Short mmCIF file of C-alpha atoms and ligand atoms in Angstrom, two decimals:
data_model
loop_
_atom_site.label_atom_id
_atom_site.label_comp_id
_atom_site.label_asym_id
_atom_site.label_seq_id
_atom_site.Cartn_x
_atom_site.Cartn_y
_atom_site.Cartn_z
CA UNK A 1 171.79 147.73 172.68
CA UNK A 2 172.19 151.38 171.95
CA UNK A 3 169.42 152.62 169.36
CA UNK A 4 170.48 156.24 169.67
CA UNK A 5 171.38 159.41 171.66
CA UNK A 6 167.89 160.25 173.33
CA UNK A 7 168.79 163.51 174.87
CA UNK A 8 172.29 165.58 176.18
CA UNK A 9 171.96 166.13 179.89
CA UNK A 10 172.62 170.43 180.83
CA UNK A 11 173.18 171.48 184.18
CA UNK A 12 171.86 175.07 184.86
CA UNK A 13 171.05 177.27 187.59
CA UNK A 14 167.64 178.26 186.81
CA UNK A 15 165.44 176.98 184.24
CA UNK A 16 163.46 180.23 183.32
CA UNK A 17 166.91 181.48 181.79
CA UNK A 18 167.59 178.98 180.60
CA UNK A 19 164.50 178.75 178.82
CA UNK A 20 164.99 181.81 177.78
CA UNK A 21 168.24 180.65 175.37
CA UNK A 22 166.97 177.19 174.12
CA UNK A 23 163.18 178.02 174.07
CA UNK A 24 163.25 181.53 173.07
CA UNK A 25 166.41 182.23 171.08
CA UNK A 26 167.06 178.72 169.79
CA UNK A 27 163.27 178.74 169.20
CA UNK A 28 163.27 174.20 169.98
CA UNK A 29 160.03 173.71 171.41
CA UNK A 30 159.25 172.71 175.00
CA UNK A 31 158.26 168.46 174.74
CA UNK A 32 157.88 168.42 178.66
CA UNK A 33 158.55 170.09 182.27
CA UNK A 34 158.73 167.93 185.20
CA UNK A 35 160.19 167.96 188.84
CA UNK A 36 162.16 164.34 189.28
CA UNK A 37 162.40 164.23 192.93
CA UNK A 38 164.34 161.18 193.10
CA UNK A 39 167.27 163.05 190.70
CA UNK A 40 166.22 165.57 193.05
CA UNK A 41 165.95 168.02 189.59
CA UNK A 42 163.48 170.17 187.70
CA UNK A 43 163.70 168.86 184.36
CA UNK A 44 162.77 170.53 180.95
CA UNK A 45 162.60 168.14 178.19
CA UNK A 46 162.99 170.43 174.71
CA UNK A 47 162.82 168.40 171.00
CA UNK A 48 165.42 168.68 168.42
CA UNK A 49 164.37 166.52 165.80
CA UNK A 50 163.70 163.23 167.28
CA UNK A 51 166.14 163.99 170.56
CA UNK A 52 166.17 166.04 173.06
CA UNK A 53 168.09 168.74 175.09
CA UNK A 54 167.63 167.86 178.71
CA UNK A 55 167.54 171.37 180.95
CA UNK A 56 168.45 170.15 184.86
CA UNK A 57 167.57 172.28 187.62
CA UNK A 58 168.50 171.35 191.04
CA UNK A 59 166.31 172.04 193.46
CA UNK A 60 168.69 172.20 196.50
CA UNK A 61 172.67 172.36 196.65
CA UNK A 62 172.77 168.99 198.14
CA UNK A 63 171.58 166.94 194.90
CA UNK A 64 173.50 165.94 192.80
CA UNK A 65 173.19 168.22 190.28
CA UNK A 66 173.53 170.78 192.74
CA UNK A 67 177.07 169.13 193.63
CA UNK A 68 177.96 169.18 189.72
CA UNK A 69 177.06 172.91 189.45
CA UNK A 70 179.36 174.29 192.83
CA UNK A 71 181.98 172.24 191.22
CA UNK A 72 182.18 172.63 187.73
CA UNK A 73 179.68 175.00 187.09
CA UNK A 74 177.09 175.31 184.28
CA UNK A 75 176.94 173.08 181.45
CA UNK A 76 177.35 169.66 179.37
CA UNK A 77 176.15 167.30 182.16
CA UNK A 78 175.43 163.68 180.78
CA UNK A 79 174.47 162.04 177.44
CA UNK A 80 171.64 159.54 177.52
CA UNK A 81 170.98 157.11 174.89
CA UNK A 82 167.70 155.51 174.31
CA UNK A 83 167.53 151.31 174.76
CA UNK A 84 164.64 149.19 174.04
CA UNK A 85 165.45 147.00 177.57
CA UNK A 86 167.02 148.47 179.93
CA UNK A 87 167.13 145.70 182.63
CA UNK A 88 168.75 143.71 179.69
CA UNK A 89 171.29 146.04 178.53
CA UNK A 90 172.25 147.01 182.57
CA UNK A 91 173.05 143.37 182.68
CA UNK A 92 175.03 143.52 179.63
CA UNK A 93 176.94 146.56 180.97
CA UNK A 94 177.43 144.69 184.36
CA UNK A 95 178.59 141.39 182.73
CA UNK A 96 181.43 143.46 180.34
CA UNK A 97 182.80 145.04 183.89
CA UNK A 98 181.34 148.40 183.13
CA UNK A 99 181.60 150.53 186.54
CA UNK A 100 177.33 151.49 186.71
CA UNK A 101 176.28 154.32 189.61
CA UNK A 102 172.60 152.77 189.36
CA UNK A 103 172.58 148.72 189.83
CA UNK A 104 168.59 149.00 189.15
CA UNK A 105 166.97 151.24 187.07
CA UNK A 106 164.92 154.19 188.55
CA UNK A 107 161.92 156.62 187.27
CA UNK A 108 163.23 159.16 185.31
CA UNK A 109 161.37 162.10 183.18
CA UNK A 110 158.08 161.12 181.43
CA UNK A 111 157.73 157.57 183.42
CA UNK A 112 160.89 156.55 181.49
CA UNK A 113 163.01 153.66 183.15
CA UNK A 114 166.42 155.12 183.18
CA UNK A 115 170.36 154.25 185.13
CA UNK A 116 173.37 156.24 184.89
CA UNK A 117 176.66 154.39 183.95
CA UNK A 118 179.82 155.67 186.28
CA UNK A 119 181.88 158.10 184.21
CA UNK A 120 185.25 156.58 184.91
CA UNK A 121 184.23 153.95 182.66
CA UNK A 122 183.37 156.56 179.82
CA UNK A 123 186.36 158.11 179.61
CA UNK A 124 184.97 160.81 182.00
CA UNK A 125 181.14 161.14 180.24
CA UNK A 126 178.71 160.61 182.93
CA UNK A 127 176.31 158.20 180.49
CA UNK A 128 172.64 157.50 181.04
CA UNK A 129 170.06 154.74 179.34
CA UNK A 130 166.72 155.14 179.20
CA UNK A 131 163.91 153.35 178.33
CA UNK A 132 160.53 155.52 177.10
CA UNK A 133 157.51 154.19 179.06
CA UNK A 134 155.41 152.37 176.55
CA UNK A 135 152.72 154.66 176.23
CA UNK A 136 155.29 157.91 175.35
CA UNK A 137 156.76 158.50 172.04
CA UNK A 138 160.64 158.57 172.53
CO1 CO B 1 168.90 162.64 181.32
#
């Protein structure tokens, strides 16, 4: 179901600083920039090896990650792992009682088919799945 960890979600404040640590410092190169309005995010996609670090941006306090950052602050937001279906493995998930926040998959970054799993049923990791579209290289 699983195939591996495709990226590790971060909540920031503001991408250009952010940028500035895992572009600049860490010296991983940028794979992709996008604004997701339906996470309501501006997202920087980075490569480290064949995964990714996931930079999220909110762009207004109301979004969701704009919720997570007034009340935890910056950092570790989700962890998404890469499936080859993921209408099949949400119906797995549903069918072994796993507590899901999306009941459909959405567009996520790069035309990828992703849904976000409920963190109470992750032992408090807010999990995500996503499936590339076909024409992008995971
Ligand atoms: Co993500």
């Amino acid at each position: 179901m699983f195939t591996r960890i495709d990226h590790v979600g971060v909540a920031v404040e503001e991408i250009e600083p952010a940028l500035e640590l895992y572009r600049d410092r860490l010296r991983l190169r940028v794979a992709h920039r996008e604004v997701v309005a339906d996470q309501g995010v501006e997202a920087v996609l980075l490569d480290v090896g064949e995964n990714h670090v996931e930079l999220l941006a909110p762009l207004d306090s109301g979004t969701p990650v704009g919720k997570f950052l007034a009340k935890r602050g910056p950092g570790l937001h989700h962890v998404a792992y890469l499936v080859d279906d993921v209408d099949a493995t949400l119906a797995a998930l549903r069918e072994a009682g796993m507590p899901l926040i999306d009941e459909h998959a959405r567009v996520g970054i790069r035309r990828s088919r992703v849904a976000f799993l409920h963190p109470r049923g992750m032992g408090g990791v807010l999990t995500e799945i996503v499936q590339p579209a076909a024409d992008v290289a995971p």
